[in-house]
Coordinates of C-alpha atoms in Angstrom, one line a residue:
M70 CA 15.5 68.4 48.5
M71 CA 15.7 66.9 45.0
T72 CA 14.8 69.0 41.9
P73 CA 13.2 68.6 38.6
D74 CA 17.1 68.9 37.7
D75 CA 17.9 65.2 39.0
V76 CA 15.2 64.0 36.6
V77 CA 16.7 65.4 33.7
V78 CA 20.2 63.9 34.5
A79 CA 18.6 60.9 35.8
R80 CA 17.0 60.8 32.0
R81 CA 19.7 61.5 29.7
R82 CA 22.4 58.9 32.1
I83 CA 19.7 55.9 31.4
S84 CA 18.5 56.5 28.0
P85 CA 20.3 53.9 25.6
W86 CA 19.3 51.3 28.5
V87 CA 15.0 51.1 28.4
R88 CA 12.4 51.6 26.6
E89 CA 9.9 54.9 25.7
T90 CA 6.8 53.9 26.1
P91 CA 4.1 53.9 24.2
I92 CA 1.2 56.3 25.2
I93 CA -3.1 55.4 23.7
R94 CA -5.8 58.0 24.4
W95 CA -8.6 56.0 25.4
D96 CA -11.1 57.5 23.1
D97 CA -14.5 55.3 23.9
H98 CA -14.2 57.0 27.4
P99 CA -15.8 60.7 28.0
A100 CA -12.6 62.3 30.1
H101 CA -10.4 60.6 26.8
P102 CA -7.4 59.6 28.7
L103 CA -4.0 59.4 28.0
L104 CA -2.2 56.7 29.1
K105 CA 0.9 55.7 29.1
L106 CA 2.5 52.4 28.7
E107 CA 5.1 51.7 31.1
A108 CA 3.8 48.1 31.6
L109 CA 5.8 47.7 28.7
Q110 CA 8.9 49.1 30.3
V111 CA 11.8 46.2 30.3
T112 CA 11.0 43.6 32.7
G113 CA 7.5 44.3 33.1
S114 CA 7.5 47.6 35.3
F115 CA 8.9 51.6 35.0
K116 CA 11.6 49.8 38.4
A117 CA 14.5 49.4 35.6
R118 CA 14.3 53.4 35.5
G119 CA 15.6 54.0 39.2
A120 CA 17.5 50.7 39.4
F121 CA 19.6 51.7 35.8
N122 CA 19.9 55.1 37.1
R123 CA 21.0 53.8 40.8
V124 CA 23.9 52.3 39.1
L125 CA 24.9 53.6 36.6
A126 CA 25.5 56.7 38.6
A127 CA 27.4 54.0 40.3
R128 CA 29.3 53.1 38.2
E129 CA 30.5 56.9 36.6
A130 CA 31.3 57.7 41.2
G131 CA 33.2 54.2 41.1
T132 CA 31.5 53.0 43.9
I133 CA 31.2 49.8 42.2
G134 CA 33.2 46.8 43.6
D135 CA 33.7 43.0 42.9
A136 CA 30.4 42.3 44.8
G137 CA 28.4 44.0 42.3
V138 CA 24.9 45.6 43.7
I139 CA 21.8 44.1 46.9
G140 CA 18.9 44.4 47.2
A141 CA 15.5 44.2 49.0
S142 CA 12.4 42.7 46.3
G143 CA 10.5 39.9 45.3
G144 CA 8.7 41.9 43.2
N145 CA 9.3 44.5 40.1
A146 CA 12.1 46.1 42.4
G147 CA 14.3 42.9 42.3
L148 CA 13.4 41.9 38.4
A149 CA 15.0 45.4 37.4
L150 CA 17.6 45.5 39.9
A151 CA 18.6 41.7 38.1
Y152 CA 18.0 42.9 34.8
A153 CA 20.5 46.0 35.1
A154 CA 22.9 44.2 36.8
H155 CA 23.0 41.3 34.0
R156 CA 22.7 44.2 31.7
L157 CA 25.7 46.1 32.7
G158 CA 28.1 43.0 33.9
I159 CA 27.8 43.5 37.5
P160 CA 26.9 41.0 39.8
A161 CA 24.1 41.0 41.8
E162 CA 22.2 39.5 45.1
I163 CA 18.4 39.6 45.5
V164 CA 16.9 38.6 49.5
V165 CA 13.0 38.0 48.9
P166 CA 10.8 37.3 51.1
K167 CA 9.8 32.7 51.4
T168 CA 6.3 34.5 50.4
S169 CA 7.3 35.7 46.3
S170 CA 5.9 34.7 43.2
P171 CA 8.0 31.0 42.8
V172 CA 7.5 32.8 38.8
K173 CA 9.1 36.7 39.9
L174 CA 12.1 33.4 41.9
E175 CA 12.4 32.0 38.6
R176 CA 12.8 35.0 36.6
L177 CA 15.6 36.6 38.6
R178 CA 17.8 32.8 37.8
T179 CA 17.3 34.1 34.7
L180 CA 18.7 36.8 35.1
G181 CA 22.2 35.8 36.9
A182 CA 21.0 37.4 40.3
T183 CA 22.1 35.2 42.9
V184 CA 18.2 34.5 45.0
V185 CA 18.5 34.5 48.8
A186 CA 15.1 34.2 50.3
C187 CA 14.4 35.3 54.2
G188 CA 11.8 36.0 56.3
Q189 CA 8.0 35.8 55.7
R190 CA 7.6 39.9 54.8
Y191 CA 9.3 42.5 52.4
G192 CA 10.6 44.1 56.2
D193 CA 12.6 40.8 56.9
A194 CA 14.2 40.7 53.5
Y195 CA 15.2 44.3 54.0
D196 CA 16.7 44.4 57.2
W197 CA 18.8 41.3 56.5
A198 CA 20.6 43.2 52.4
L199 CA 21.8 46.0 54.8
A200 CA 23.8 43.7 57.2
R201 CA 24.8 41.1 54.1
Q202 CA 25.5 44.9 52.1
R203 CA 27.3 45.0 55.7
E204 CA 30.0 42.1 55.7
S205 CA 30.2 42.0 51.2
G206 CA 30.4 45.8 50.8
A207 CA 27.9 45.5 47.8
L208 CA 26.2 48.6 46.4
F209 CA 22.6 48.9 48.5
V210 CA 19.7 49.9 45.7
H211 CA 17.0 50.3 47.7
A212 CA 13.4 50.0 45.7
Y213 CA 12.0 53.7 46.1
D214 CA 13.5 55.9 48.5
Q215 CA 17.2 56.7 47.2
V216 CA 18.0 59.8 44.7
E217 CA 19.1 58.5 42.5
V218 CA 15.9 55.8 42.3
V219 CA 13.7 58.8 42.9
A220 CA 14.5 60.2 39.9
G221 CA 15.1 57.4 37.4
Q222 CA 11.4 57.0 38.4
G223 CA 10.7 60.1 37.6
T224 CA 12.1 60.2 34.3
V225 CA 8.6 58.5 32.5
G226 CA 7.2 62.2 33.5
L227 CA 9.2 63.2 31.2
E228 CA 8.6 61.2 28.6
F229 CA 5.5 61.4 28.9
L230 CA 5.0 65.6 28.8
D231 CA 6.7 65.0 25.1
Q232 CA 4.8 62.3 23.9
A233 CA 1.6 63.9 24.7
G234 CA 2.2 67.8 25.5
P235 CA 0.8 70.0 28.8
L236 CA -0.9 67.4 30.9
D237 CA -3.1 69.0 33.5
V238 CA -3.5 66.0 36.0
V239 CA -1.7 63.1 36.2
V240 CA -2.8 59.9 38.4
V241 CA 0.2 57.9 39.8
A242 CA 0.2 54.5 41.7
A243 CA 1.4 54.5 44.5
G244 CA 3.5 52.2 47.4
G245 CA 6.2 54.1 49.2
G246 CA 6.1 56.8 46.5
G247 CA 9.1 57.0 45.1
L248 CA 7.3 57.1 41.4
V249 CA 4.7 59.7 42.3
A250 CA 7.2 61.5 44.1
G251 CA 9.4 61.5 41.0
V252 CA 6.2 61.8 38.2
R253 CA 5.5 65.3 40.5
L254 CA 9.2 66.5 40.2
A255 CA 9.1 66.0 36.8
M256 CA 5.4 67.7 35.9
P257 CA 5.3 71.9 35.5
H258 CA 4.5 73.1 39.2
E259 CA 0.4 73.8 37.9
T260 CA -0.7 70.3 36.8
R261 CA -1.5 68.2 39.2
V262 CA -0.5 65.3 40.2
I263 CA -2.7 62.6 41.9
A264 CA -1.3 59.2 44.2
V265 CA -3.2 56.4 44.3
E266 CA -3.2 53.7 47.2
P267 CA -4.7 51.1 47.7
T268 CA -7.5 51.0 50.8
L269 CA -6.2 48.1 52.2
A270 CA -2.1 49.5 52.4
P271 CA -3.0 53.8 52.5
T272 CA 1.1 54.7 53.4
I273 CA 1.3 57.5 51.5
R274 CA -2.4 58.6 52.7
Q275 CA -1.4 57.8 56.7
A276 CA 1.6 59.6 56.5
L277 CA 0.6 62.9 55.2
A278 CA -2.1 62.8 58.0
A279 CA 0.9 61.9 61.2
G280 CA 3.2 64.8 59.4
G281 CA 5.7 62.1 58.5
P282 CA 6.2 58.4 57.5
V283 CA 5.1 56.4 59.8
D284 CA 5.5 52.2 59.4
V285 CA 1.3 50.4 58.2
E286 CA 0.0 47.6 58.1
V287 CA -0.8 46.1 54.6
S288 CA -2.6 44.0 52.6
G289 CA -4.9 43.0 50.0
V290 CA -4.1 42.0 45.7
A291 CA -2.5 44.5 45.8
A292 CA 0.1 43.6 47.6
D293 CA 2.9 42.6 46.0
S294 CA 3.4 45.9 44.6
L295 CA 1.9 48.9 46.1
G296 CA 2.8 47.0 49.4
A297 CA 5.5 48.8 51.9
R298 CA 4.5 49.8 54.5
R299 CA 6.3 53.1 55.3
C300 CA 6.3 55.9 52.9
G301 CA 9.6 56.7 51.5
D302 CA 11.5 59.6 53.3
L303 CA 12.3 61.4 50.5
A304 CA 8.6 60.7 48.5
Y305 CA 6.8 62.3 51.8
E306 CA 9.4 65.8 51.6
V307 CA 8.6 65.9 47.4
I308 CA 5.0 65.0 48.3
S309 CA 3.3 66.8 51.3
S310 CA 6.0 70.5 49.8
M311 CA 4.4 70.0 46.6
G312 CA 0.9 69.4 46.9
V313 CA 0.2 65.6 46.0
E314 CA -3.0 64.8 46.3
S315 CA -4.4 61.4 47.7
V316 CA -7.1 59.1 46.5
L317 CA -7.7 55.7 48.5
V318 CA -9.5 52.6 45.8
E319 CA -10.7 49.6 46.8
E320 CA -9.9 45.9 46.7
E321 CA -12.7 45.7 44.2
E322 CA -12.1 48.7 41.6
M323 CA -8.6 47.4 41.2
V324 CA -10.3 44.1 39.6
A325 CA -12.5 45.5 37.8
A326 CA -10.1 48.4 36.3
R327 CA -7.9 45.0 35.4
Q328 CA -10.2 43.2 33.2
L329 CA -11.7 46.1 31.5
L330 CA -7.9 47.0 30.4
W331 CA -8.0 43.2 29.4
D332 CA -11.1 43.6 27.8
E333 CA -10.4 47.4 26.1
F334 CA -7.2 47.0 24.8
R335 CA -5.7 43.3 25.4
L336 CA -3.3 44.0 28.2
V337 CA -2.7 42.2 31.0
G338 CA -1.9 44.6 34.2
E339 CA -1.1 43.4 37.7
Y340 CA -3.4 45.0 40.4
G341 CA -1.4 47.5 41.2
G342 CA 0.0 48.5 38.6
V343 CA -3.9 49.5 37.2
A344 CA -4.9 51.4 40.6
A345 CA -4.2 54.5 38.6
L346 CA -7.0 53.4 36.1
A347 CA -8.8 51.9 39.0
A348 CA -9.8 55.6 40.7
L349 CA -10.3 57.4 36.8
L350 CA -13.1 54.7 36.3
A351 CA -14.4 54.6 40.2
D352 CA -14.5 58.7 39.4
K353 CA -12.1 58.9 42.4
V354 CA -10.7 61.7 39.9
K355 CA -12.4 64.8 39.9
T356 CA -11.6 67.0 37.2
S357 CA -13.3 69.2 34.6
G358 CA -14.9 68.5 31.5
H359 CA -11.4 70.0 29.8
D360 CA -8.9 69.0 31.9
R361 CA -6.1 66.7 29.7
I362 CA -5.5 63.5 32.0
G363 CA -2.4 61.7 31.4
I364 CA -2.8 57.7 33.7
I365 CA 0.5 55.6 34.0
F366 CA 0.0 51.6 33.6
C367 CA 2.7 50.5 36.0
G368 CA 3.0 47.2 35.9
A369 CA 2.2 43.4 34.0
N370 CA 4.2 41.3 36.1
S371 CA 0.5 39.8 36.8
D372 CA -0.4 35.4 36.0
P373 CA -3.4 36.3 33.1
S374 CA -4.9 33.0 33.8
D375 CA -7.5 34.8 35.8
L376 CA -8.6 37.0 34.1
V377 CA -12.1 36.5 32.4
K378 CA -11.7 35.2 28.9
H379 CA -15.1 36.7 26.4
D380 CA -15.2 34.9 23.2
E381 CA -13.6 36.2 19.9
I382 CA -15.0 37.4 17.6
G383 CA -15.7 34.9 14.8

């Protein structure tokens, strides 16, 4: 079982390499929630924290060879790993589904990563990456299901507490569960942690119902960032044993939250990145009137062209 100490160690390790992202208080909302703007992290998502922790820990242990690192992801995890490898001077190979966004693939190449397109889904790329790792001897970096990765993601929780003080409720978007598990470890026992998933990608909800991780069909507008077909084993262990709550949001609720984030704050988010905010706006986060609520806005790698651009004043 992972412990909060894993997150503390991760924070010391990665602090020179990641940003301390700001928080803002949304006073126009009745609950006055505090928004942690983790979408302003390097590479545009929280994933950089886990990638740096995994690679730095391996470098400390002397387990990275000439082949460098390898991972499977056509999205934020791949960008984070490519960036970490670039900063640390380590070769990186990123295996992506053939359906990955051309914009993200170009960013991967710009960071110096070798990009291999394989299959139509993340699972296809993942299987190919594992086979390739056995051949090359590169360090495999999982998108969400390794101790160092989960602990690295949890550092956003420690940072949030330092900036905001005690929080009664923290709301977190969830795909494979690495972020929400890390945040749960970082938070005091009395803080409620709520995992928010799209109704079309209920990976954690189904794992809790089945008594363990199971494969789930995923689709919808947030599938590129919250599209893990299976909850991570480490995440499930933390989530199921430490009382993480589960909430589902609809497609239109994420779309509305993304537009509101632009209208209110001029911040561009991806659909998965605003899932936690969507749950609050849809009144799916049940709190008392006195609760201090924290919302993690966790991803910004989105094409802003479909946002409604209201006329500017003047």
